Amino acid sequence: MKKDVYRGRVLVTGASRGIGLEITKIFAENQYLVYANYHKNMNELNGVISGFNQEKTFIIPVMADVSNETDVAEMISKVGEIDILINNAGISQFKMFMDITEEDWDQMLRINLKSVYLCTQAAIRYMLSNKKGKIINISSIWGVTGGACEVHYSAAKAGVIGFTKALAKEMGPSGIQVNCIAPGAVDTDMNKELSKADRKVLLEETPLKKMGTPADIAKAALFLAQDEFTTGEVLNINGGLYI
Ligand code: NAP
């Protein structure tokens, strides 16, 4: 596709469903060329792609396990130059601290934090040579406040915030902005295991009395992609929830 027909090249990780899929949609609707990373399934992503006018398909699927260095290297070599990287892929797990195994811990840190390092280091080379670029990381409210029964998830997401702030300082002089979004409870598969009682408590404790939608987070990502003077920031999109 010719460069003058799109506004920039975006790579979204974990774009097969939930927040990543909604980010993919909003960027494609805004005439960005989106490389949509998926791992295990692409049914919903295919549905979104076929919903677009085929003449104007701005979404290209790309398979990779973002916690695997070889997969990430192959994905970046397929995708080529990227202007905006959105590190969204992630997993969660609800477990009492004393039940978290070493395997749980390693998997949580690999998929939620190591992936951010791998994808960013691979994608940033072009941004450095171009002297501009945007990295947008999806952290979590639990990375800001800590979440009971999600110590490994909270640690990984707090790591994403530290990564964001440090890289923003290092990359600022090269014209690269690095920010993150810390969503509160968003209605996706990630929260489908929540019991009715837990969901009720969560809503009671959220001042806006509702869960967020993937579109709420996607709009924030689009804002950060278009903004020119924000870096090292954590955008809290959480309905006012701070437990
Ligand atoms: P989701 O619906 O469970 O989707 C997770 C996405 O990550 C899927 O596309 C999944 O791909 C992908 N993924 C998982 N492991 C991967 C891997 N190794 N390589 C590539 N992709 C992988 O979750 P979500 O709610 O949209 O969450 C998106 C991000 O927002 C996550 O980082 C999450 O921690 C964060 N977040 C979510 C909430 C919330 O309440 N939902 C709140 C705060 C932060 P497959 O389909 O192939 O499995």
PDB file of C-alpha atoms and ligand atoms in Angstrom:
ATOM      1  CA  MET A   1       0.000   0.000   0.000  1.00  0.00           C
ATOM      2  CA  LYS A   2       1.323   3.445  -0.903  1.00  0.00           C
ATOM      3  CA  LYS A   3       2.469   5.497   2.067  1.00  0.00           C
ATOM      4  CA  ASP A   4       0.420   8.574   1.143  1.00  0.00           C
ATOM      5  CA  VAL A   5      -2.852   6.659   1.594  1.00  0.00           C
ATOM      6  CA  TYR A   6      -2.311   5.950   5.283  1.00  0.00           C
ATOM      7  CA  ARG A   7      -1.290   8.115   8.228  1.00  0.00           C
ATOM      8  CA  GLY A   8       1.306   5.808   9.748  1.00  0.00           C
ATOM      9  CA  ARG A   9       2.208   2.179  10.341  1.00  0.00           C
ATOM     10  CA  VAL A  10       1.040   0.651  13.593  1.00  0.00           C
ATOM     11  CA  LEU A  11       1.773  -2.714  15.200  1.00  0.00           C
ATOM     12  CA  VAL A  12      -0.748  -3.837  17.826  1.00  0.00           C
ATOM     13  CA  THR A  13       0.118  -6.943  19.855  1.00  0.00           C
ATOM     14  CA  GLY A  14      -2.644  -9.191  21.180  1.00  0.00           C
ATOM     15  CA  ALA A  15      -5.040  -7.911  18.530  1.00  0.00           C
ATOM     16  CA  SER A  16      -7.140 -11.085  18.210  1.00  0.00           C
ATOM     17  CA  ARG A  17      -9.824  -9.947  20.672  1.00  0.00           C
ATOM     18  CA  GLY A  18     -10.703  -7.593  23.527  1.00  0.00           C
ATOM     19  CA  ILE A  19      -8.837  -4.298  23.878  1.00  0.00           C
ATOM     20  CA  GLY A  20      -6.252  -5.079  21.165  1.00  0.00           C
ATOM     21  CA  LEU A  21      -8.955  -5.790  18.583  1.00  0.00           C
ATOM     22  CA  GLU A  22     -10.738  -2.528  19.405  1.00  0.00           C
ATOM     23  CA  ILE A  23      -7.432  -0.613  19.144  1.00  0.00           C
ATOM     24  CA  THR A  24      -6.910  -2.246  15.739  1.00  0.00           C
ATOM     25  CA  LYS A  25     -10.368  -1.122  14.610  1.00  0.00           C
ATOM     26  CA  ILE A  26     -10.056   2.493  15.727  1.00  0.00           C
ATOM     27  CA  PHE A  27      -6.643   2.916  14.089  1.00  0.00           C
ATOM     28  CA  ALA A  28      -7.831   1.299  10.830  1.00  0.00           C
ATOM     29  CA  GLU A  29     -10.927   3.533  10.853  1.00  0.00           C
ATOM     30  CA  ASN A  30      -8.579   6.499  11.223  1.00  0.00           C
ATOM     31  CA  GLN A  31      -6.585   5.482   8.130  1.00  0.00           C
ATOM     32  CA  TYR A  32      -3.563   3.948   9.837  1.00  0.00           C
ATOM     33  CA  LEU A  33      -2.061   0.783   8.355  1.00  0.00           C
ATOM     34  CA  VAL A  34      -2.378  -1.715  11.201  1.00  0.00           C
ATOM     35  CA  TYR A  35      -0.364  -4.887  11.630  1.00  0.00           C
ATOM     36  CA  ALA A  36      -2.564  -6.902  13.966  1.00  0.00           C
ATOM     37  CA  ASN A  37      -0.622  -9.486  15.946  1.00  0.00           C
ATOM     38  CA  TYR A  38      -2.436 -12.634  17.018  1.00  0.00           C
ATOM     39  CA  HIS A  39      -1.201 -15.766  18.694  1.00  0.00           C
ATOM     40  CA  LYS A  40      -3.637 -18.662  19.039  1.00  0.00           C
ATOM     41  CA  ASN A  41      -6.742 -17.631  17.146  1.00  0.00           C
ATOM     42  CA  MET A  42      -7.829 -15.073  14.603  1.00  0.00           C
ATOM     43  CA  ASN A  43     -11.575 -15.700  14.221  1.00  0.00           C
ATOM     44  CA  GLU A  44     -12.714 -12.344  15.628  1.00  0.00           C
ATOM     45  CA  LEU A  45      -9.892 -10.525  13.849  1.00  0.00           C
ATOM     46  CA  ASN A  46     -10.921 -12.106  10.524  1.00  0.00           C
ATOM     47  CA  GLY A  47     -14.485 -10.959  11.182  1.00  0.00           C
ATOM     48  CA  VAL A  48     -13.290  -7.368  11.652  1.00  0.00           C
ATOM     49  CA  ILE A  49     -11.073  -7.500   8.552  1.00  0.00           C
ATOM     50  CA  SER A  50     -13.902  -8.785   6.379  1.00  0.00           C
ATOM     51  CA  GLY A  51     -16.166  -6.041   7.737  1.00  0.00           C
ATOM     52  CA  PHE A  52     -13.925  -3.424   6.125  1.00  0.00           C
ATOM     53  CA  ASN A  53     -14.282  -2.475   2.480  1.00  0.00           C
ATOM     54  CA  GLN A  54     -11.703  -4.757   0.808  1.00  0.00           C
ATOM     55  CA  GLU A  55     -10.470  -1.852  -1.346  1.00  0.00           C
ATOM     56  CA  LYS A  56      -9.490  -0.075   1.830  1.00  0.00           C
ATOM     57  CA  THR A  57      -8.204  -2.887   4.015  1.00  0.00           C
ATOM     58  CA  PHE A  58      -5.931  -1.260   6.518  1.00  0.00           C
ATOM     59  CA  ILE A  59      -5.436  -4.360   8.686  1.00  0.00           C
ATOM     60  CA  ILE A  60      -2.785  -7.019   8.081  1.00  0.00           C
ATOM     61  CA  PRO A  61      -2.715  -9.995  10.492  1.00  0.00           C
ATOM     62  CA  VAL A  62       0.653 -11.241  11.730  1.00  0.00           C
ATOM     63  CA  MET A  63       1.145 -14.315  13.906  1.00  0.00           C
ATOM     64  CA  ALA A  64       3.657 -14.399  16.792  1.00  0.00           C
ATOM     65  CA  ASP A  65       4.032 -15.426  20.387  1.00  0.00           C
ATOM     66  CA  VAL A  66       5.286 -12.061  21.649  1.00  0.00           C
ATOM     67  CA  SER A  67       7.078 -13.672  24.582  1.00  0.00           C
ATOM     68  CA  ASN A  68       9.304 -15.628  22.185  1.00  0.00           C
ATOM     69  CA  GLU A  69      12.365 -13.841  20.817  1.00  0.00           C
ATOM     70  CA  THR A  70      12.476 -15.775  17.518  1.00  0.00           C
ATOM     71  CA  ASP A  71       8.767 -15.181  16.846  1.00  0.00           C
ATOM     72  CA  VAL A  72       9.162 -11.461  17.582  1.00  0.00           C
ATOM     73  CA  ALA A  73      12.203 -11.147  15.285  1.00  0.00           C
ATOM     74  CA  GLU A  74      10.271 -12.873  12.472  1.00  0.00           C
ATOM     75  CA  MET A  75       7.209 -10.674  13.039  1.00  0.00           C
ATOM     76  CA  ILE A  76       9.239  -7.455  12.924  1.00  0.00           C
ATOM     77  CA  SER A  77      11.105  -8.557   9.805  1.00  0.00           C
ATOM     78  CA  LYS A  78       7.735  -9.234   8.087  1.00  0.00           C
ATOM     79  CA  VAL A  79       6.228  -5.944   9.241  1.00  0.00           C
ATOM     80  CA  GLY A  80       9.265  -3.729   8.545  1.00  0.00           C
ATOM     81  CA  GLU A  81       9.140  -0.072   9.502  1.00  0.00           C
ATOM     82  CA  ILE A  82       6.731   0.830  12.318  1.00  0.00           C
ATOM     83  CA  ASP A  83       5.780   4.337  13.450  1.00  0.00           C
ATOM     84  CA  ILE A  84       3.624   3.306  16.408  1.00  0.00           C
ATOM     85  CA  LEU A  85       4.008   0.185  18.551  1.00  0.00           C
ATOM     86  CA  ILE A  86       1.198  -0.760  20.912  1.00  0.00           C
ATOM     87  CA  ASN A  87       2.264  -3.417  23.411  1.00  0.00           C
ATOM     88  CA  ASN A  88      -1.121  -4.762  24.452  1.00  0.00           C
ATOM     89  CA  ALA A  89      -0.819  -8.582  24.611  1.00  0.00           C
ATOM     90  CA  GLY A  90      -1.228  -9.950  28.096  1.00  0.00           C
ATOM     91  CA  ILE A  91      -2.613 -12.622  30.369  1.00  0.00           C
ATOM     92  CA  SER A  92      -3.990 -12.537  33.900  1.00  0.00           C
ATOM     93  CA  GLN A  93      -4.419 -15.126  36.613  1.00  0.00           C
ATOM     94  CA  PHE A  94      -6.302 -14.983  39.891  1.00  0.00           C
ATOM     95  CA  LYS A  95      -4.396 -16.868  42.627  1.00  0.00           C
ATOM     96  CA  MET A  96      -3.530 -16.450  46.285  1.00  0.00           C
ATOM     97  CA  PHE A  97       0.128 -15.450  46.612  1.00  0.00           C
ATOM     98  CA  MET A  98       1.087 -18.699  48.388  1.00  0.00           C
ATOM     99  CA  ASP A  99      -0.380 -20.745  45.511  1.00  0.00           C
ATOM    100  CA  ILE A 100       1.589 -19.025  42.746  1.00  0.00           C
ATOM    101  CA  THR A 101       4.081 -21.531  41.304  1.00  0.00           C
ATOM    102  CA  GLU A 102       7.411 -20.671  39.721  1.00  0.00           C
ATOM    103  CA  GLU A 103       5.895 -21.658  36.378  1.00  0.00           C
ATOM    104  CA  ASP A 104       2.954 -19.247  36.917  1.00  0.00           C
ATOM    105  CA  TRP A 105       5.379 -16.485  37.869  1.00  0.00           C
ATOM    106  CA  ASP A 106       7.661 -17.017  34.863  1.00  0.00           C
ATOM    107  CA  GLN A 107       4.778 -17.200  32.389  1.00  0.00           C
ATOM    108  CA  MET A 108       3.161 -14.043  33.792  1.00  0.00           C
ATOM    109  CA  LEU A 109       6.404 -12.056  33.585  1.00  0.00           C
ATOM    110  CA  ARG A 110       7.283 -13.484  30.156  1.00  0.00           C
ATOM    111  CA  ILE A 111       3.986 -12.622  28.467  1.00  0.00           C
ATOM    112  CA  ASN A 112       3.228  -9.318  30.207  1.00  0.00           C
ATOM    113  CA  LEU A 113       6.707  -7.798  30.625  1.00  0.00           C
ATOM    114  CA  LYS A 114       9.428  -9.595  28.659  1.00  0.00           C
ATOM    115  CA  SER A 115       7.238  -9.270  25.553  1.00  0.00           C
ATOM    116  CA  VAL A 116       7.270  -5.480  25.957  1.00  0.00           C
ATOM    117  CA  TYR A 117      11.084  -5.505  26.033  1.00  0.00           C
ATOM    118  CA  LEU A 118      11.333  -7.882  23.043  1.00  0.00           C
ATOM    119  CA  CYS A 119       8.827  -6.088  20.800  1.00  0.00           C
ATOM    120  CA  THR A 120      10.075  -2.618  21.693  1.00  0.00           C
ATOM    121  CA  GLN A 121      13.759  -3.409  21.159  1.00  0.00           C
ATOM    122  CA  ALA A 122      12.989  -5.012  17.799  1.00  0.00           C
ATOM    123  CA  ALA A 123      10.650  -2.232  16.607  1.00  0.00           C
ATOM    124  CA  ILE A 124      12.533   0.802  17.881  1.00  0.00           C
ATOM    125  CA  ARG A 125      15.476   0.544  15.450  1.00  0.00           C
ATOM    126  CA  TYR A 126      13.484   2.169  12.644  1.00  0.00           C
ATOM    127  CA  MET A 127      12.085   4.831  15.001  1.00  0.00           C
ATOM    128  CA  LEU A 128      15.647   5.688  16.037  1.00  0.00           C
ATOM    129  CA  SER A 129      16.777   6.109  12.458  1.00  0.00           C
ATOM    130  CA  ASN A 130      13.608   8.102  11.664  1.00  0.00           C
ATOM    131  CA  LYS A 131      14.072  10.267  14.802  1.00  0.00           C
ATOM    132  CA  LYS A 132      10.419   9.838  15.757  1.00  0.00           C
ATOM    133  CA  GLY A 133       8.002   7.187  16.907  1.00  0.00           C
ATOM    134  CA  LYS A 134       5.525   6.239  19.604  1.00  0.00           C
ATOM    135  CA  ILE A 135       5.477   3.331  21.989  1.00  0.00           C
ATOM    136  CA  ILE A 136       2.214   2.789  23.873  1.00  0.00           C
ATOM    137  CA  ASN A 137       2.191   0.107  26.560  1.00  0.00           C
ATOM    138  CA  ILE A 138      -0.933  -1.332  28.153  1.00  0.00           C
ATOM    139  CA  SER A 139      -0.319  -1.711  31.884  1.00  0.00           C
ATOM    140  CA  SER A 140      -3.131  -2.035  34.442  1.00  0.00           C
ATOM    141  CA  ILE A 141      -4.612  -0.329  37.465  1.00  0.00           C
ATOM    142  CA  TRP A 142      -3.138  -3.226  39.462  1.00  0.00           C
ATOM    143  CA  GLY A 143       0.325  -2.162  38.337  1.00  0.00           C
ATOM    144  CA  VAL A 144      -0.396   1.225  39.943  1.00  0.00           C
ATOM    145  CA  THR A 145      -2.223   0.213  43.136  1.00  0.00           C
ATOM    146  CA  GLY A 146      -1.492  -3.534  43.487  1.00  0.00           C
ATOM    147  CA  GLY A 147      -4.254  -6.122  43.285  1.00  0.00           C
ATOM    148  CA  ALA A 148      -4.843  -8.795  45.947  1.00  0.00           C
ATOM    149  CA  CYS A 149      -4.657 -12.347  44.539  1.00  0.00           C
ATOM    150  CA  GLU A 150      -2.846 -10.977  41.488  1.00  0.00           C
ATOM    151  CA  VAL A 151       0.646 -10.369  42.881  1.00  0.00           C
ATOM    152  CA  HIS A 152       2.483 -11.724  39.829  1.00  0.00           C
ATOM    153  CA  TYR A 153       0.185  -9.800  37.440  1.00  0.00           C
ATOM    154  CA  SER A 154       0.566  -6.608  39.516  1.00  0.00           C
ATOM    155  CA  ALA A 155       4.370  -7.018  39.561  1.00  0.00           C
ATOM    156  CA  ALA A 156       4.506  -7.473  35.780  1.00  0.00           C
ATOM    157  CA  LYS A 157       2.231  -4.482  35.139  1.00  0.00           C
ATOM    158  CA  ALA A 158       4.190  -2.283  37.589  1.00  0.00           C
ATOM    159  CA  GLY A 159       7.258  -3.389  35.600  1.00  0.00           C
ATOM    160  CA  VAL A 160       5.603  -2.081  32.430  1.00  0.00           C
ATOM    161  CA  ILE A 161       5.179   1.317  34.112  1.00  0.00           C
ATOM    162  CA  GLY A 162       8.860   1.415  35.195  1.00  0.00           C
ATOM    163  CA  PHE A 163       9.885   0.357  31.684  1.00  0.00           C
ATOM    164  CA  THR A 164       7.762   3.153  30.190  1.00  0.00           C
ATOM    165  CA  LYS A 165       9.139   5.912  32.418  1.00  0.00           C
ATOM    166  CA  ALA A 166      12.773   4.853  32.005  1.00  0.00           C
ATOM    167  CA  LEU A 167      12.583   4.374  28.231  1.00  0.00           C
ATOM    168  CA  ALA A 168      10.781   7.711  27.823  1.00  0.00           C
ATOM    169  CA  LYS A 169      13.783   9.468  29.407  1.00  0.00           C
ATOM    170  CA  GLU A 170      16.293   7.575  27.286  1.00  0.00           C
ATOM    171  CA  MET A 171      14.396   7.975  23.993  1.00  0.00           C
ATOM    172  CA  GLY A 172      13.072  11.530  24.396  1.00  0.00           C
ATOM    173  CA  PRO A 173      16.154  13.134  22.804  1.00  0.00           C
ATOM    174  CA  SER A 174      15.646  10.806  19.802  1.00  0.00           C
ATOM    175  CA  GLY A 175      12.094  12.105  19.296  1.00  0.00           C
ATOM    176  CA  ILE A 176      10.451   8.888  20.485  1.00  0.00           C
ATOM    177  CA  GLN A 177       7.509   9.158  22.920  1.00  0.00           C
ATOM    178  CA  VAL A 178       6.880   6.301  25.339  1.00  0.00           C
ATOM    179  CA  ASN A 179       3.650   6.233  27.338  1.00  0.00           C
ATOM    180  CA  CYS A 180       1.372   3.767  28.959  1.00  0.00           C
ATOM    181  CA  ILE A 181      -2.293   3.284  29.714  1.00  0.00           C
ATOM    182  CA  ALA A 182      -3.414   1.751  32.999  1.00  0.00           C
ATOM    183  CA  PRO A 183      -6.983   0.531  32.452  1.00  0.00           C
ATOM    184  CA  GLY A 184      -9.334  -0.268  35.313  1.00  0.00           C
ATOM    185  CA  ALA A 185     -11.841  -3.105  34.928  1.00  0.00           C
ATOM    186  CA  VAL A 186     -12.724  -3.503  31.251  1.00  0.00           C
ATOM    187  CA  ASP A 187     -15.398  -5.863  29.973  1.00  0.00           C
ATOM    188  CA  THR A 188     -13.385  -8.478  28.011  1.00  0.00           C
ATOM    189  CA  ASP A 189     -12.605 -12.206  28.179  1.00  0.00           C
ATOM    190  CA  MET A 190      -9.982 -11.353  30.801  1.00  0.00           C
ATOM    191  CA  ASN A 191     -12.766 -10.657  33.306  1.00  0.00           C
ATOM    192  CA  LYS A 192     -15.186 -13.384  32.262  1.00  0.00           C
ATOM    193  CA  GLU A 193     -14.179 -15.555  35.247  1.00  0.00           C
ATOM    194  CA  LEU A 194     -15.235 -12.827  37.716  1.00  0.00           C
ATOM    195  CA  SER A 195     -18.043 -14.079  39.942  1.00  0.00           C
ATOM    196  CA  LYS A 196     -21.276 -12.065  40.075  1.00  0.00           C
ATOM    197  CA  ALA A 197     -20.390 -11.058  43.636  1.00  0.00           C
ATOM    198  CA  ASP A 198     -16.877  -9.850  42.689  1.00  0.00           C
ATOM    199  CA  ARG A 199     -18.271  -7.923  39.716  1.00  0.00           C
ATOM    200  CA  LYS A 200     -20.813  -6.262  42.023  1.00  0.00           C
ATOM    201  CA  VAL A 201     -18.089  -5.216  44.505  1.00  0.00           C
ATOM    202  CA  LEU A 202     -15.947  -3.865  41.668  1.00  0.00           C
ATOM    203  CA  LEU A 203     -18.826  -1.757  40.354  1.00  0.00           C
ATOM    204  CA  GLU A 204     -19.682  -0.484  43.823  1.00  0.00           C
ATOM    205  CA  GLU A 205     -16.087   0.624  44.316  1.00  0.00           C
ATOM    206  CA  THR A 206     -15.863   2.341  40.922  1.00  0.00           C
ATOM    207  CA  PRO A 207     -17.085   5.958  41.213  1.00  0.00           C
ATOM    208  CA  LEU A 208     -18.520   5.897  37.678  1.00  0.00           C
ATOM    209  CA  LYS A 209     -20.413   2.669  38.585  1.00  0.00           C
ATOM    210  CA  LYS A 210     -19.608   0.831  35.368  1.00  0.00           C
ATOM    211  CA  MET A 211     -16.909  -1.246  33.747  1.00  0.00           C
ATOM    212  CA  GLY A 212     -14.886   0.241  30.932  1.00  0.00           C
ATOM    213  CA  THR A 213     -15.279  -0.873  27.337  1.00  0.00           C
ATOM    214  CA  PRO A 214     -12.430  -1.796  24.985  1.00  0.00           C
ATOM    215  CA  ALA A 215     -13.400   1.358  23.035  1.00  0.00           C
ATOM    216  CA  ASP A 216     -12.612   3.533  26.098  1.00  0.00           C
ATOM    217  CA  ILE A 217      -9.041   2.222  26.038  1.00  0.00           C
ATOM    218  CA  ALA A 218      -8.745   2.347  22.239  1.00  0.00           C
ATOM    219  CA  LYS A 219      -9.659   6.064  22.244  1.00  0.00           C
ATOM    220  CA  ALA A 220      -6.889   6.744  24.774  1.00  0.00           C
ATOM    221  CA  ALA A 221      -4.397   4.846  22.586  1.00  0.00           C
ATOM    222  CA  LEU A 222      -5.396   6.949  19.573  1.00  0.00           C
ATOM    223  CA  PHE A 223      -4.930  10.115  21.637  1.00  0.00           C
ATOM    224  CA  LEU A 224      -1.412   9.053  22.680  1.00  0.00           C
ATOM    225  CA  ALA A 225      -0.560   8.127  19.085  1.00  0.00           C
ATOM    226  CA  GLN A 226      -1.485  11.621  17.879  1.00  0.00           C
ATOM    227  CA  ASP A 227      -0.158  13.677  20.792  1.00  0.00           C
ATOM    228  CA  GLU A 228       3.240  15.366  20.362  1.00  0.00           C
ATOM    229  CA  PHE A 229       4.183  16.503  23.891  1.00  0.00           C
ATOM    230  CA  THR A 230       3.379  13.676  26.306  1.00  0.00           C
ATOM    231  CA  THR A 231       5.999  11.126  27.319  1.00  0.00           C
ATOM    232  CA  GLY A 232       6.698   8.908  30.341  1.00  0.00           C
ATOM    233  CA  GLU A 233       3.047   9.279  31.305  1.00  0.00           C
ATOM    234  CA  VAL A 234       0.643   6.756  32.809  1.00  0.00           C
ATOM    235  CA  LEU A 235      -2.880   7.450  31.580  1.00  0.00           C
ATOM    236  CA  ASN A 236      -5.330   6.032  34.130  1.00  0.00           C
ATOM    237  CA  ILE A 237      -8.592   5.093  32.389  1.00  0.00           C
ATOM    238  CA  ASN A 238     -10.447   3.464  35.236  1.00  0.00           C
ATOM    239  CA  GLY A 239     -13.781   5.122  36.067  1.00  0.00           C
ATOM    240  CA  GLY A 240     -12.148   6.638  39.155  1.00  0.00           C
ATOM    241  CA  LEU A 241     -11.310   3.256  40.728  1.00  0.00           C
ATOM    242  CA  TYR A 242      -8.353   3.374  43.119  1.00  0.00           C
ATOM    243  CA  ILE A 243      -8.563   0.570  45.644  1.00  0.00           C
TER     244      ILE A 243
HETATM  245  P1  NAP B   1      -8.051 -10.581  26.466  1.00  0.00           P
HETATM  246  O1  NAP B   1      -9.407 -10.291  25.942  1.00  0.00           O
HETATM  247  O2  NAP B   1      -7.832 -11.767  27.319  1.00  0.00           O
HETATM  248  O3  NAP B   1      -7.031 -10.600  25.218  1.00  0.00           O
HETATM  249  C1  NAP B   1      -5.668 -10.840  25.429  1.00  0.00           C
HETATM  250  C2  NAP B   1      -4.937 -10.728  24.113  1.00  0.00           C
HETATM  251  O4  NAP B   1      -3.536 -10.991  24.339  1.00  0.00           O
HETATM  252  C3  NAP B   1      -5.421 -11.766  23.095  1.00  0.00           C
HETATM  253  O5  NAP B   1      -5.406 -11.160  21.822  1.00  0.00           O
HETATM  254  C4  NAP B   1      -4.366 -12.854  23.182  1.00  0.00           C
HETATM  255  O6  NAP B   1      -4.194 -13.609  22.015  1.00  0.00           O
HETATM  256  C5  NAP B   1      -3.127 -11.991  23.412  1.00  0.00           C
HETATM  257  N1  NAP B   1      -1.998 -12.791  23.897  1.00  0.00           N
HETATM  258  C6  NAP B   1      -1.888 -13.474  25.048  1.00  0.00           C
HETATM  259  N2  NAP B   1      -0.705 -14.088  25.102  1.00  0.00           N
HETATM  260  C7  NAP B   1      -0.050 -13.791  23.940  1.00  0.00           C
HETATM  261  C8  NAP B   1       1.213 -14.130  23.404  1.00  0.00           C
HETATM  262  N3  NAP B   1       2.073 -14.905  24.060  1.00  0.00           N
HETATM  263  N4  NAP B   1       1.549 -13.625  22.187  1.00  0.00           N
HETATM  264  C9  NAP B   1       0.693 -12.825  21.495  1.00  0.00           C
HETATM  265  N5  NAP B   1      -0.512 -12.484  21.959  1.00  0.00           N
HETATM  266  C10 NAP B   1      -0.879 -12.964  23.169  1.00  0.00           C
HETATM  267  O7  NAP B   1      -7.513  -9.361  27.332  1.00  0.00           O
HETATM  268  P2  NAP B   1      -7.827  -7.792  27.288  1.00  0.00           P
HETATM  269  O8  NAP B   1      -8.740  -7.498  28.411  1.00  0.00           O
HETATM  270  O9  NAP B   1      -8.149  -7.354  25.918  1.00  0.00           O
HETATM  271  O10 NAP B   1      -6.393  -7.248  27.722  1.00  0.00           O
HETATM  272  C11 NAP B   1      -5.511  -6.550  26.851  1.00  0.00           C
HETATM  273  C12 NAP B   1      -4.438  -5.884  27.691  1.00  0.00           C
HETATM  274  O11 NAP B   1      -5.057  -4.978  28.613  1.00  0.00           O
HETATM  275  C13 NAP B   1      -3.630  -6.869  28.548  1.00  0.00           C
HETATM  276  O12 NAP B   1      -2.288  -6.458  28.586  1.00  0.00           O
HETATM  277  C14 NAP B   1      -4.271  -6.730  29.918  1.00  0.00           C
HETATM  278  O13 NAP B   1      -3.385  -7.090  30.955  1.00  0.00           O
HETATM  279  C15 NAP B   1      -4.620  -5.256  29.936  1.00  0.00           C
HETATM  280  N6  NAP B   1      -5.663  -4.912  30.895  1.00  0.00           N
HETATM  281  C16 NAP B   1      -6.917  -5.449  30.804  1.00  0.00           C
HETATM  282  C17 NAP B   1      -7.871  -5.097  31.749  1.00  0.00           C
HETATM  283  C18 NAP B   1      -9.260  -5.662  31.736  1.00  0.00           C
HETATM  284  O14 NAP B   1     -10.000  -5.434  32.711  1.00  0.00           O
HETATM  285  N7  NAP B   1      -9.699  -6.361  30.702  1.00  0.00           N
HETATM  286  C19 NAP B   1      -7.554  -4.189  32.764  1.00  0.00           C
HETATM  287  C20 NAP B   1      -6.276  -3.667  32.822  1.00  0.00           C
HETATM  288  C21 NAP B   1      -5.333  -4.028  31.866  1.00  0.00           C
HETATM  289  P3  NAP B   1      -4.935 -15.047  21.786  1.00  0.00           P
HETATM  290  O15 NAP B   1      -6.336 -14.744  21.383  1.00  0.00           O
HETATM  291  O16 NAP B   1      -4.160 -15.684  20.711  1.00  0.00           O
HETATM  292  O17 NAP B   1      -4.877 -15.768  23.098  1.00  0.00           O
END
